[in-house]
PDB file of C-alpha atoms in Angstrom:
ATOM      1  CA  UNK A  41      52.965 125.890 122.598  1.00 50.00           C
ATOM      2  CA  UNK A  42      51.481 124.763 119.295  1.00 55.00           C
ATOM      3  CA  UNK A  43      53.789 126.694 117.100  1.00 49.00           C
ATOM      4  CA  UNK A  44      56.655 125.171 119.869  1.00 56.00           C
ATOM      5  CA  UNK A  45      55.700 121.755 118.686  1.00 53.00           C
ATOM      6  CA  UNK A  46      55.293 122.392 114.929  1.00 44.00           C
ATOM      7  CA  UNK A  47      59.004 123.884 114.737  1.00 44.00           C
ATOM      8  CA  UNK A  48      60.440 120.839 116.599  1.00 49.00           C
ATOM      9  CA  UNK A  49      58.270 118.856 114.441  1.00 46.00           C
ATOM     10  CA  UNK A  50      59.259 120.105 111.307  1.00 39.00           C
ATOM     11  CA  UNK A  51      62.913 120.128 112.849  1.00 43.00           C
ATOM     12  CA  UNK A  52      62.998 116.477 113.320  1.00 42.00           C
ATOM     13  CA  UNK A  53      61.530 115.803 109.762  1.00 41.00           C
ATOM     14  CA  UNK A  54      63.528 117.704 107.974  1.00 38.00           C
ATOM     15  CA  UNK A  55      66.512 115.758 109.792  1.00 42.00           C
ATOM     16  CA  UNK A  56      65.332 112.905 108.988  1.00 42.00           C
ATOM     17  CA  UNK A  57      65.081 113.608 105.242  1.00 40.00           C
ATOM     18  CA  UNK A  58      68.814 114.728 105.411  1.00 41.00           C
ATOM     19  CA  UNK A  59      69.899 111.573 106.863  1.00 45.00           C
ATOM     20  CA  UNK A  60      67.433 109.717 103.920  1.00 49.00           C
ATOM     21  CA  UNK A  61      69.405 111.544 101.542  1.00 54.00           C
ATOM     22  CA  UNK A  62      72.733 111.159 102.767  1.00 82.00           C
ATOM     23  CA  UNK A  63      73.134 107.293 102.073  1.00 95.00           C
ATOM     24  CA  UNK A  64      76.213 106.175  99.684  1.00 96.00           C
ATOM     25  CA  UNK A  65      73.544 105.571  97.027  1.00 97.00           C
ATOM     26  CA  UNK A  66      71.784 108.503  97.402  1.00 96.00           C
ATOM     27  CA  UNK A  67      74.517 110.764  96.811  1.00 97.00           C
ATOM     28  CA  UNK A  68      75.661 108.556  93.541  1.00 97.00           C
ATOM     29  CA  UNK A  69      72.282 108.888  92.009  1.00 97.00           C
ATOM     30  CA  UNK A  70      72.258 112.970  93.031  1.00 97.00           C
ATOM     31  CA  UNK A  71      75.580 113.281  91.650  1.00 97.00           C
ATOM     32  CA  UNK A  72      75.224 111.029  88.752  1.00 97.00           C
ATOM     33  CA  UNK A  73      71.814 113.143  87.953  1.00 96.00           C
ATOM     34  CA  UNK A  74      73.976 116.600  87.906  1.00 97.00           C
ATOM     35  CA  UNK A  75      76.597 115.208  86.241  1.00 96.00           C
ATOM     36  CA  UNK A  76      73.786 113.871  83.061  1.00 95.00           C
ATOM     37  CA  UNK A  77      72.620 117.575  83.072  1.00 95.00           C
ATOM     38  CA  UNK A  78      75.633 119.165  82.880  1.00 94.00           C
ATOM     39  CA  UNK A  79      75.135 121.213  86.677  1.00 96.00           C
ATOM     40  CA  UNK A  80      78.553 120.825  87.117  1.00 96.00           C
ATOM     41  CA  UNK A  81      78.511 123.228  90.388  1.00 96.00           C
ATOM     42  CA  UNK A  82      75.961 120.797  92.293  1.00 97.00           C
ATOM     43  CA  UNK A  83      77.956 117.513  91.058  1.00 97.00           C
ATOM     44  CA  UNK A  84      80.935 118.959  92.586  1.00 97.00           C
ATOM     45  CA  UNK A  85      79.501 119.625  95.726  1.00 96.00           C
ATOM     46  CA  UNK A  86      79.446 115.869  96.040  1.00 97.00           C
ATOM     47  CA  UNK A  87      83.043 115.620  95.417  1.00 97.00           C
ATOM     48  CA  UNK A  88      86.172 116.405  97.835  1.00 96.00           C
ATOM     49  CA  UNK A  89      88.271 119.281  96.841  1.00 96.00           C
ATOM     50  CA  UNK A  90      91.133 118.785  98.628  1.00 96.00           C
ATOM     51  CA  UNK A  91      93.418 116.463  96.663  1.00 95.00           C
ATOM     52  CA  UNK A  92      92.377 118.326  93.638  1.00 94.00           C
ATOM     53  CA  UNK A  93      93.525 121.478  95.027  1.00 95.00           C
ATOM     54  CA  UNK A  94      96.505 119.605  96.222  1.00 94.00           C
ATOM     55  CA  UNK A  95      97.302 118.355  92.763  1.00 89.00           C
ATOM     56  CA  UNK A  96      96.658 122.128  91.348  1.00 91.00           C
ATOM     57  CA  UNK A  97     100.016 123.112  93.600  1.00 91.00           C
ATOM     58  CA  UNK A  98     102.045 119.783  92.452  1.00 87.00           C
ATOM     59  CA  UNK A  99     101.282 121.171  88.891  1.00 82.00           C
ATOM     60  CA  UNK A 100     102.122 124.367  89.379  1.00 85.00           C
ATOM     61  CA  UNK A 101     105.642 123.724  90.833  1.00 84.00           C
ATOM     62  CA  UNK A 102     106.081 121.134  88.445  1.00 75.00           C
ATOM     63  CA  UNK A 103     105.426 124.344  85.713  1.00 73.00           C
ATOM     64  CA  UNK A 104     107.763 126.483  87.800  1.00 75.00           C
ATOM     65  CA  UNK A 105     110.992 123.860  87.977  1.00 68.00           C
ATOM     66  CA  UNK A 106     113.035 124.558  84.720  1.00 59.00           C
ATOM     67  CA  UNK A 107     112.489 122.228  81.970  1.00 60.00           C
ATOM     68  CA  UNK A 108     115.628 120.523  79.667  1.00 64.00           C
ATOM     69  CA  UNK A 109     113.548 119.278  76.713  1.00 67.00           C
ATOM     70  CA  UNK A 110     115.616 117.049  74.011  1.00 74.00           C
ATOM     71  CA  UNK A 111     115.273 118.620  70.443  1.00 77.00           C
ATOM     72  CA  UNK A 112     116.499 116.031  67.668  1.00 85.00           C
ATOM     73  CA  UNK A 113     118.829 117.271  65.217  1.00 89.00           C
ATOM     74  CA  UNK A 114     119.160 116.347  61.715  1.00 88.00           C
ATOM     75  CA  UNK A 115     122.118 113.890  62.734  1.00 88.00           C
ATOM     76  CA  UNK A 116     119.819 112.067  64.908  1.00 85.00           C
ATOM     77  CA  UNK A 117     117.219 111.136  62.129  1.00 83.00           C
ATOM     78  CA  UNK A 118     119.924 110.299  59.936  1.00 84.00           C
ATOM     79  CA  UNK A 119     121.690 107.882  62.697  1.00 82.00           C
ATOM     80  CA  UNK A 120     117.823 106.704  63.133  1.00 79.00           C
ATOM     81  CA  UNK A 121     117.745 105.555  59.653  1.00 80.00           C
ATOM     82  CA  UNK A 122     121.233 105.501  57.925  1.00 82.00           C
ATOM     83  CA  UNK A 123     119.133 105.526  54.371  1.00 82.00           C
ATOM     84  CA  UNK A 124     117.470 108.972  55.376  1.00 83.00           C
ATOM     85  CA  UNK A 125     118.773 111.794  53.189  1.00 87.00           C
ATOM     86  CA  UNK A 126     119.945 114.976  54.512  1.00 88.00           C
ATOM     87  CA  UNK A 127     117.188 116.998  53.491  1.00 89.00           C
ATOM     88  CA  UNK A 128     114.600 114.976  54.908  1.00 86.00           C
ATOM     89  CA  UNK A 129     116.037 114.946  58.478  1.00 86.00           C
ATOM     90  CA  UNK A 130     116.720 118.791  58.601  1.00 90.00           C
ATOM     91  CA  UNK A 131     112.927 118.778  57.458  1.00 88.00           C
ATOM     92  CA  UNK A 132     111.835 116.415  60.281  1.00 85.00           C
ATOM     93  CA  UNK A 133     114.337 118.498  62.608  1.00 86.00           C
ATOM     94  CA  UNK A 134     112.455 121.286  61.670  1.00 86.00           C
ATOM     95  CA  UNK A 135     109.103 119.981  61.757  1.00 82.00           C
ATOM     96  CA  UNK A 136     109.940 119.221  65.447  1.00 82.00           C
ATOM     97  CA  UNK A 137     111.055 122.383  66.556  1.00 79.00           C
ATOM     98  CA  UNK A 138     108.484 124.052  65.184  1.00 72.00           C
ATOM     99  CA  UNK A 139     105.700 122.286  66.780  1.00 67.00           C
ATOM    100  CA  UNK A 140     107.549 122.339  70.131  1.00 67.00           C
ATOM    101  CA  UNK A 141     108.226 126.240  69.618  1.00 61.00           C
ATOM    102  CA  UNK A 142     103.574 126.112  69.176  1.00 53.00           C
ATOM    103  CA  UNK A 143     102.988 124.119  72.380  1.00 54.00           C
ATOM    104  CA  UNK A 144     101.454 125.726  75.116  1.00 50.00           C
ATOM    105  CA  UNK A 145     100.506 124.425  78.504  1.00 49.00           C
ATOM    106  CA  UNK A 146      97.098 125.299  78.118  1.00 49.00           C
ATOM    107  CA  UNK A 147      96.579 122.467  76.138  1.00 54.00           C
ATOM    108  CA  UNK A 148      97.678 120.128  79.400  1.00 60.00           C
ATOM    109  CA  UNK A 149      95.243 122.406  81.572  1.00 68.00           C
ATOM    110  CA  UNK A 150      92.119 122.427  78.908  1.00 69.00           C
ATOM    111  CA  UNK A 151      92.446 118.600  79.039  1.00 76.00           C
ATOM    112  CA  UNK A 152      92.495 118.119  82.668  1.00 82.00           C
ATOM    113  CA  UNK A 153      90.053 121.175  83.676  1.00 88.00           C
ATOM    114  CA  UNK A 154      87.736 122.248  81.041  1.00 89.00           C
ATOM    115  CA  UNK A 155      88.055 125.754  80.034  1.00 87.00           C
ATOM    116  CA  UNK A 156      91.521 126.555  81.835  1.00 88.00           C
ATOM    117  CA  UNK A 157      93.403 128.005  79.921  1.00 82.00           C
ATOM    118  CA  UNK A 158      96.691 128.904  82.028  1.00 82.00           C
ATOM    119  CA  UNK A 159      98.474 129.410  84.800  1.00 85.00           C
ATOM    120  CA  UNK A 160      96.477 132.497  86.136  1.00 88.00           C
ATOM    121  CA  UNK A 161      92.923 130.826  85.708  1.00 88.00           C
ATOM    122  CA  UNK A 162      94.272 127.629  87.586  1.00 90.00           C
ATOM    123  CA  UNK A 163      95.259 129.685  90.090  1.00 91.00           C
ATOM    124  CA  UNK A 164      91.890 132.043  90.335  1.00 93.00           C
ATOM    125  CA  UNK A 165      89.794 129.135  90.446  1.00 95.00           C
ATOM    126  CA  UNK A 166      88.206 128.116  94.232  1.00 96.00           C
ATOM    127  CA  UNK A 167      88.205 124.519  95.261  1.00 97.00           C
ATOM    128  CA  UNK A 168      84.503 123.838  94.069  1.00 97.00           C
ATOM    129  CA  UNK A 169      84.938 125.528  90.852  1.00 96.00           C
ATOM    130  CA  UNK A 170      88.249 123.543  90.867  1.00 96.00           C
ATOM    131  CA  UNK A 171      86.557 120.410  91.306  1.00 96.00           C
ATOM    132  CA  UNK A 172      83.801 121.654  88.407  1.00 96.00           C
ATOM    133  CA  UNK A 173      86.238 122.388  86.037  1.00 94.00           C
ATOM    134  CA  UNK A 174      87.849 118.672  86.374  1.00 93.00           C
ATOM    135  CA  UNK A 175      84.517 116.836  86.644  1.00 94.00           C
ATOM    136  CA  UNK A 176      83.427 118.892  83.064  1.00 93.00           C
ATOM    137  CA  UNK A 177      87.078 117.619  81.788  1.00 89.00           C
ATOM    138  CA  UNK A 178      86.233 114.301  81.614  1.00 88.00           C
ATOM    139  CA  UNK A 179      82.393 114.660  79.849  1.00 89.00           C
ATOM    140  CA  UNK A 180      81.998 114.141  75.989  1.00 84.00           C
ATOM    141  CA  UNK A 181      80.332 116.745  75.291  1.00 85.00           C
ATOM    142  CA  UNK A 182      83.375 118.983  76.599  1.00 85.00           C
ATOM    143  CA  UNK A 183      86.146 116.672  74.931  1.00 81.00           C
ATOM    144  CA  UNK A 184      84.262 117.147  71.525  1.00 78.00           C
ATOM    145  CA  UNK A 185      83.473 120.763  72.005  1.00 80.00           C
ATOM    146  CA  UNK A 186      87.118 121.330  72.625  1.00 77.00           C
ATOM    147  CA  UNK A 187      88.541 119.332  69.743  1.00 72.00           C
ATOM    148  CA  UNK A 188      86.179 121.411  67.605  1.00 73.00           C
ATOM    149  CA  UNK A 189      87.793 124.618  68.409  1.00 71.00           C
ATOM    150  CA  UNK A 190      91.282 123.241  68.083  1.00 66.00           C
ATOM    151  CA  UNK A 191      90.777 121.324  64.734  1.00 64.00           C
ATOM    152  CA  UNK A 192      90.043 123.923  62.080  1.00 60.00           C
ATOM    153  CA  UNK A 193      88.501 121.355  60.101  1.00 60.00           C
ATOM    154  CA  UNK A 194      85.847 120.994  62.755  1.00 62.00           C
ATOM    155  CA  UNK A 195      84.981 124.534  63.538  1.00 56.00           C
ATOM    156  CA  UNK A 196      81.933 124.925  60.983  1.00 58.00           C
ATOM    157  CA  UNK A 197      80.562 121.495  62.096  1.00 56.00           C
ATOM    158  CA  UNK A 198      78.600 123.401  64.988  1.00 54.00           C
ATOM    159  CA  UNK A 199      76.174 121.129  67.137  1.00 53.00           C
ATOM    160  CA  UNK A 200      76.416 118.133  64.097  1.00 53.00           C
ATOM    161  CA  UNK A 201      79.177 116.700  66.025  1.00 63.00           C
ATOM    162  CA  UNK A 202      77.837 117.554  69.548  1.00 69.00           C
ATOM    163  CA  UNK A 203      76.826 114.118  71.286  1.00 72.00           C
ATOM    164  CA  UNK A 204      74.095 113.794  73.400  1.00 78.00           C
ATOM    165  CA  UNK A 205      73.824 114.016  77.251  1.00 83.00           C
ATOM    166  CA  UNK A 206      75.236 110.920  78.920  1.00 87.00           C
ATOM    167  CA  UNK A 207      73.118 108.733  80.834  1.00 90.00           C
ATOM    168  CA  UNK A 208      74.436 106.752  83.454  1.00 92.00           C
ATOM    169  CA  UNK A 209      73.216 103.658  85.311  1.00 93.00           C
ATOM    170  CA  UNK A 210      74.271 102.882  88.881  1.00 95.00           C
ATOM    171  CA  UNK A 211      75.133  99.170  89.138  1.00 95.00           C
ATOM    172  CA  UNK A 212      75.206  98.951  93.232  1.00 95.00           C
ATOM    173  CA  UNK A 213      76.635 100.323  95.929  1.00 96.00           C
ATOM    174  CA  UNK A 214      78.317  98.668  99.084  1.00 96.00           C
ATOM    175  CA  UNK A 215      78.729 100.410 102.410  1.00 95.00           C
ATOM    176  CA  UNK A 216      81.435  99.276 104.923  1.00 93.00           C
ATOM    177  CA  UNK A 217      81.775 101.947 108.495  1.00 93.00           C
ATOM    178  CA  UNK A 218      82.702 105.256 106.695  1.00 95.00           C
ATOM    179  CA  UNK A 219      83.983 104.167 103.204  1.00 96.00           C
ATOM    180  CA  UNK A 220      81.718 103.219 100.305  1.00 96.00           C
ATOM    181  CA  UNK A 221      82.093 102.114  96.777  1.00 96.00           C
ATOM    182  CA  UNK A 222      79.940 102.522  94.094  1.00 96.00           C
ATOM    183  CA  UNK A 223      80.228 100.773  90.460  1.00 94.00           C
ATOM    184  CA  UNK A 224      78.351 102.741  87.901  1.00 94.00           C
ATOM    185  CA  UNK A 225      78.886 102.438  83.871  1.00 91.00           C
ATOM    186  CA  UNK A 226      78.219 105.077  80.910  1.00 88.00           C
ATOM    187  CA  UNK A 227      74.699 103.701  78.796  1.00 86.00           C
ATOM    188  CA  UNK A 228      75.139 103.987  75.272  1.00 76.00           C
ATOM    189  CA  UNK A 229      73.047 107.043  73.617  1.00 68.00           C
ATOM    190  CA  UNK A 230      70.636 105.846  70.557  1.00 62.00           C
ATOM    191  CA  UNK A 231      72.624 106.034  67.390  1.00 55.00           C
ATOM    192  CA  UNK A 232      76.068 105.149  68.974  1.00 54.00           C
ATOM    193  CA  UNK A 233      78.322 103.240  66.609  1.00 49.00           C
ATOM    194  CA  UNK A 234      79.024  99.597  67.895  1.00 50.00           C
ATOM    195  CA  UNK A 235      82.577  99.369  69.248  1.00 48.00           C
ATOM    196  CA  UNK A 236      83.848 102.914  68.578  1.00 49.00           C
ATOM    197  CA  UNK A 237      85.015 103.596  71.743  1.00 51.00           C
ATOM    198  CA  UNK A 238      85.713  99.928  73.417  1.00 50.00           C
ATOM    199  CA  UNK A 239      86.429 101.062  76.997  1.00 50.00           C
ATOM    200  CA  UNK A 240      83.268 103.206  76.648  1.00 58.00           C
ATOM    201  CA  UNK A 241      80.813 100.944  78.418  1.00 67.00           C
ATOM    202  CA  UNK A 242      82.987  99.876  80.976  1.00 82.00           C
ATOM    203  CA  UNK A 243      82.022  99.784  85.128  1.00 88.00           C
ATOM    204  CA  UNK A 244      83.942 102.460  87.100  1.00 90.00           C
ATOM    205  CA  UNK A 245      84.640 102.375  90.728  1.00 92.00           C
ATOM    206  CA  UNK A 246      83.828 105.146  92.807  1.00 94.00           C
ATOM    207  CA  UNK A 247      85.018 105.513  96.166  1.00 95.00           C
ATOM    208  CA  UNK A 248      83.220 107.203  99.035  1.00 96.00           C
ATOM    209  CA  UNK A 249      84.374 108.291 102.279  1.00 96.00           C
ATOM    210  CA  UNK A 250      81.330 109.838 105.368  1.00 96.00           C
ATOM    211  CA  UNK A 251      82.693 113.369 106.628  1.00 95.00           C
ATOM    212  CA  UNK A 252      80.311 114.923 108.986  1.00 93.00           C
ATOM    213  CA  UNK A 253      78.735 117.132 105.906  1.00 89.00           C
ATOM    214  CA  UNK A 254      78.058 113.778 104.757  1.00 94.00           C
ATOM    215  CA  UNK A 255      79.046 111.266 102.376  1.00 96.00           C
ATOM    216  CA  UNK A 256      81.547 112.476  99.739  1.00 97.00           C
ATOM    217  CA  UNK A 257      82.788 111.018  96.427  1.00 97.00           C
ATOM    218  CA  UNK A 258      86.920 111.186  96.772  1.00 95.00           C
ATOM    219  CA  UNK A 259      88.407 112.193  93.200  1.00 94.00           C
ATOM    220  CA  UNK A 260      90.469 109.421  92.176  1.00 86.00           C
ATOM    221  CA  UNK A 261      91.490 108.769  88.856  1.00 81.00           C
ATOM    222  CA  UNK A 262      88.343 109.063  86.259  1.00 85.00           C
ATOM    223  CA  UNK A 263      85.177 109.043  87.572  1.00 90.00           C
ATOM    224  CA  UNK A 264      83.006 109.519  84.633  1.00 88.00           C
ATOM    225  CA  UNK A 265      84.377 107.426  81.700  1.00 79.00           C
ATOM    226  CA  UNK A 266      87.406 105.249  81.639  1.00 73.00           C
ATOM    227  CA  UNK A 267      89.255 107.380  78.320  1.00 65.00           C
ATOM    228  CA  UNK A 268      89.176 110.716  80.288  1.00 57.00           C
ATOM    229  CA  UNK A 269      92.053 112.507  78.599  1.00 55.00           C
ATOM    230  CA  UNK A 270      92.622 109.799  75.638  1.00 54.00           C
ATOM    231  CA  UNK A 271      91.055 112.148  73.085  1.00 55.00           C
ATOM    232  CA  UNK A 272      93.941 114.741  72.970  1.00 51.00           C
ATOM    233  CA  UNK A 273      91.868 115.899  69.828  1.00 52.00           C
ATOM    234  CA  UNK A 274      90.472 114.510  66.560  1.00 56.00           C
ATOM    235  CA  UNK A 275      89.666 115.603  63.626  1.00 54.00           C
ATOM    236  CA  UNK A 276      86.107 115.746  60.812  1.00 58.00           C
ATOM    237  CA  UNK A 277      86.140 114.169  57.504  1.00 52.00           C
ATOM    238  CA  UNK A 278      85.729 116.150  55.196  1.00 48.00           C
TER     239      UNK A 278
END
């Protein structure tokens, strides 16, 4: 009978702790927390993998559909700019081709899931490691590691250029029925340079919908810092 009343007891408490922890706020300061240590696995548990997984398909037939890209010819330039000599616009023609003969679509996937690097990894990837993957894409510390490996310049600069973990403050939180939204803002790191990236201080809204695992962050648009995807790469002075 004792041990009867125990189990129910600890039952109800440990119900009542879930409940605690699923508020709006809650969640954003769980998620937030991950997302500052880099747990990437447990901050995507907080997040909704559906549309992502949705957009994954859209991308895919988009990657499928045969492409008509314009190439400019040496005529073009030279109708451009009717002072442009020959030589110069088959070298810009040239130029051109060449760089569109180099791209590769992993540089669209690396930018919008971290380390994805084509078609078959997009595909391999489950719904939480799909929502992982995008929630890493937009963190500093991924954008800078990745411009490292793709600027040669960079590739010797090891952890010099490697900024420190983001810390995040969560401005409030208001509830209505089942959909929340939460305003939260990047804090600038000791030794950030004033003004370097304007929109990096700015508030971002997060919405939240209840589901009956609890409340969940919907992935719309950036979440994490308003430039997600800006820095296409940079380069180191040398």
């Amino acid at each position: 009978m004792r041990l009867r009343s125990l189990i129910l007891a600890l039952t109800v408490t440990a119900s009542a702790q879930a409940q605690q922890v699923e508020t709006p706020e809650t969640v954003m300061r769980h998620f937030l927390q991950a997302v500052e240590q880099g747990r990437w696995a447990d901050a995507a548990g907080f997040v909704i993998a559906d549309p992502l997984v949705k957009q994954r398909e859209e991308v895919l037939e988009q990657l499928r559909a045969p492409r008509r890209a314009f190439v400019p010819t040496a005529e073009f330039y030279m109708k451009m700019d009717s002072t442009m000599p020959r030589a110069v616009a088959e070298w810009n023609a040239q130029s051109f081709a060449r760089r569109r003969a180099e791209e590769r679509n992993d540089v669209l996937f690396t930018t919008e899931f971290a380390d994805v690097n084509d078609t078959t990894n997009l595909k391999a990837l489950s719904p939480a490691m799909l929502a992982a993957r995008w929630l890493e894409g937009q963190d500093m510390r991924y954008v800078v590691r990745r411009g490292m490996q793709q600027s040669t310049r960079c590739r010797n600069a090891g952890a010099l250029l490697m900024p420190p973990a983001p810390r995040y403050e969560l401005l409030g939180v208001i509830a209505r029925a089942d959909t929340a939204f939460a305003l939260h803002r990047q804090v600038p790191s000791p030794g950030d340079v004033k003004d370097a990236f304007p929109l990096h201080e700015m508030p971002l809204v997060i919405l939240l919908v209840r589901l009956d695992a609890g409340w969940r962050i919907l992935p719309q648009g950036p979440l994490l810092t308003p430039w997600a995807g800006a820095l296409s790469s940079f380069d180191c002075i040398s």
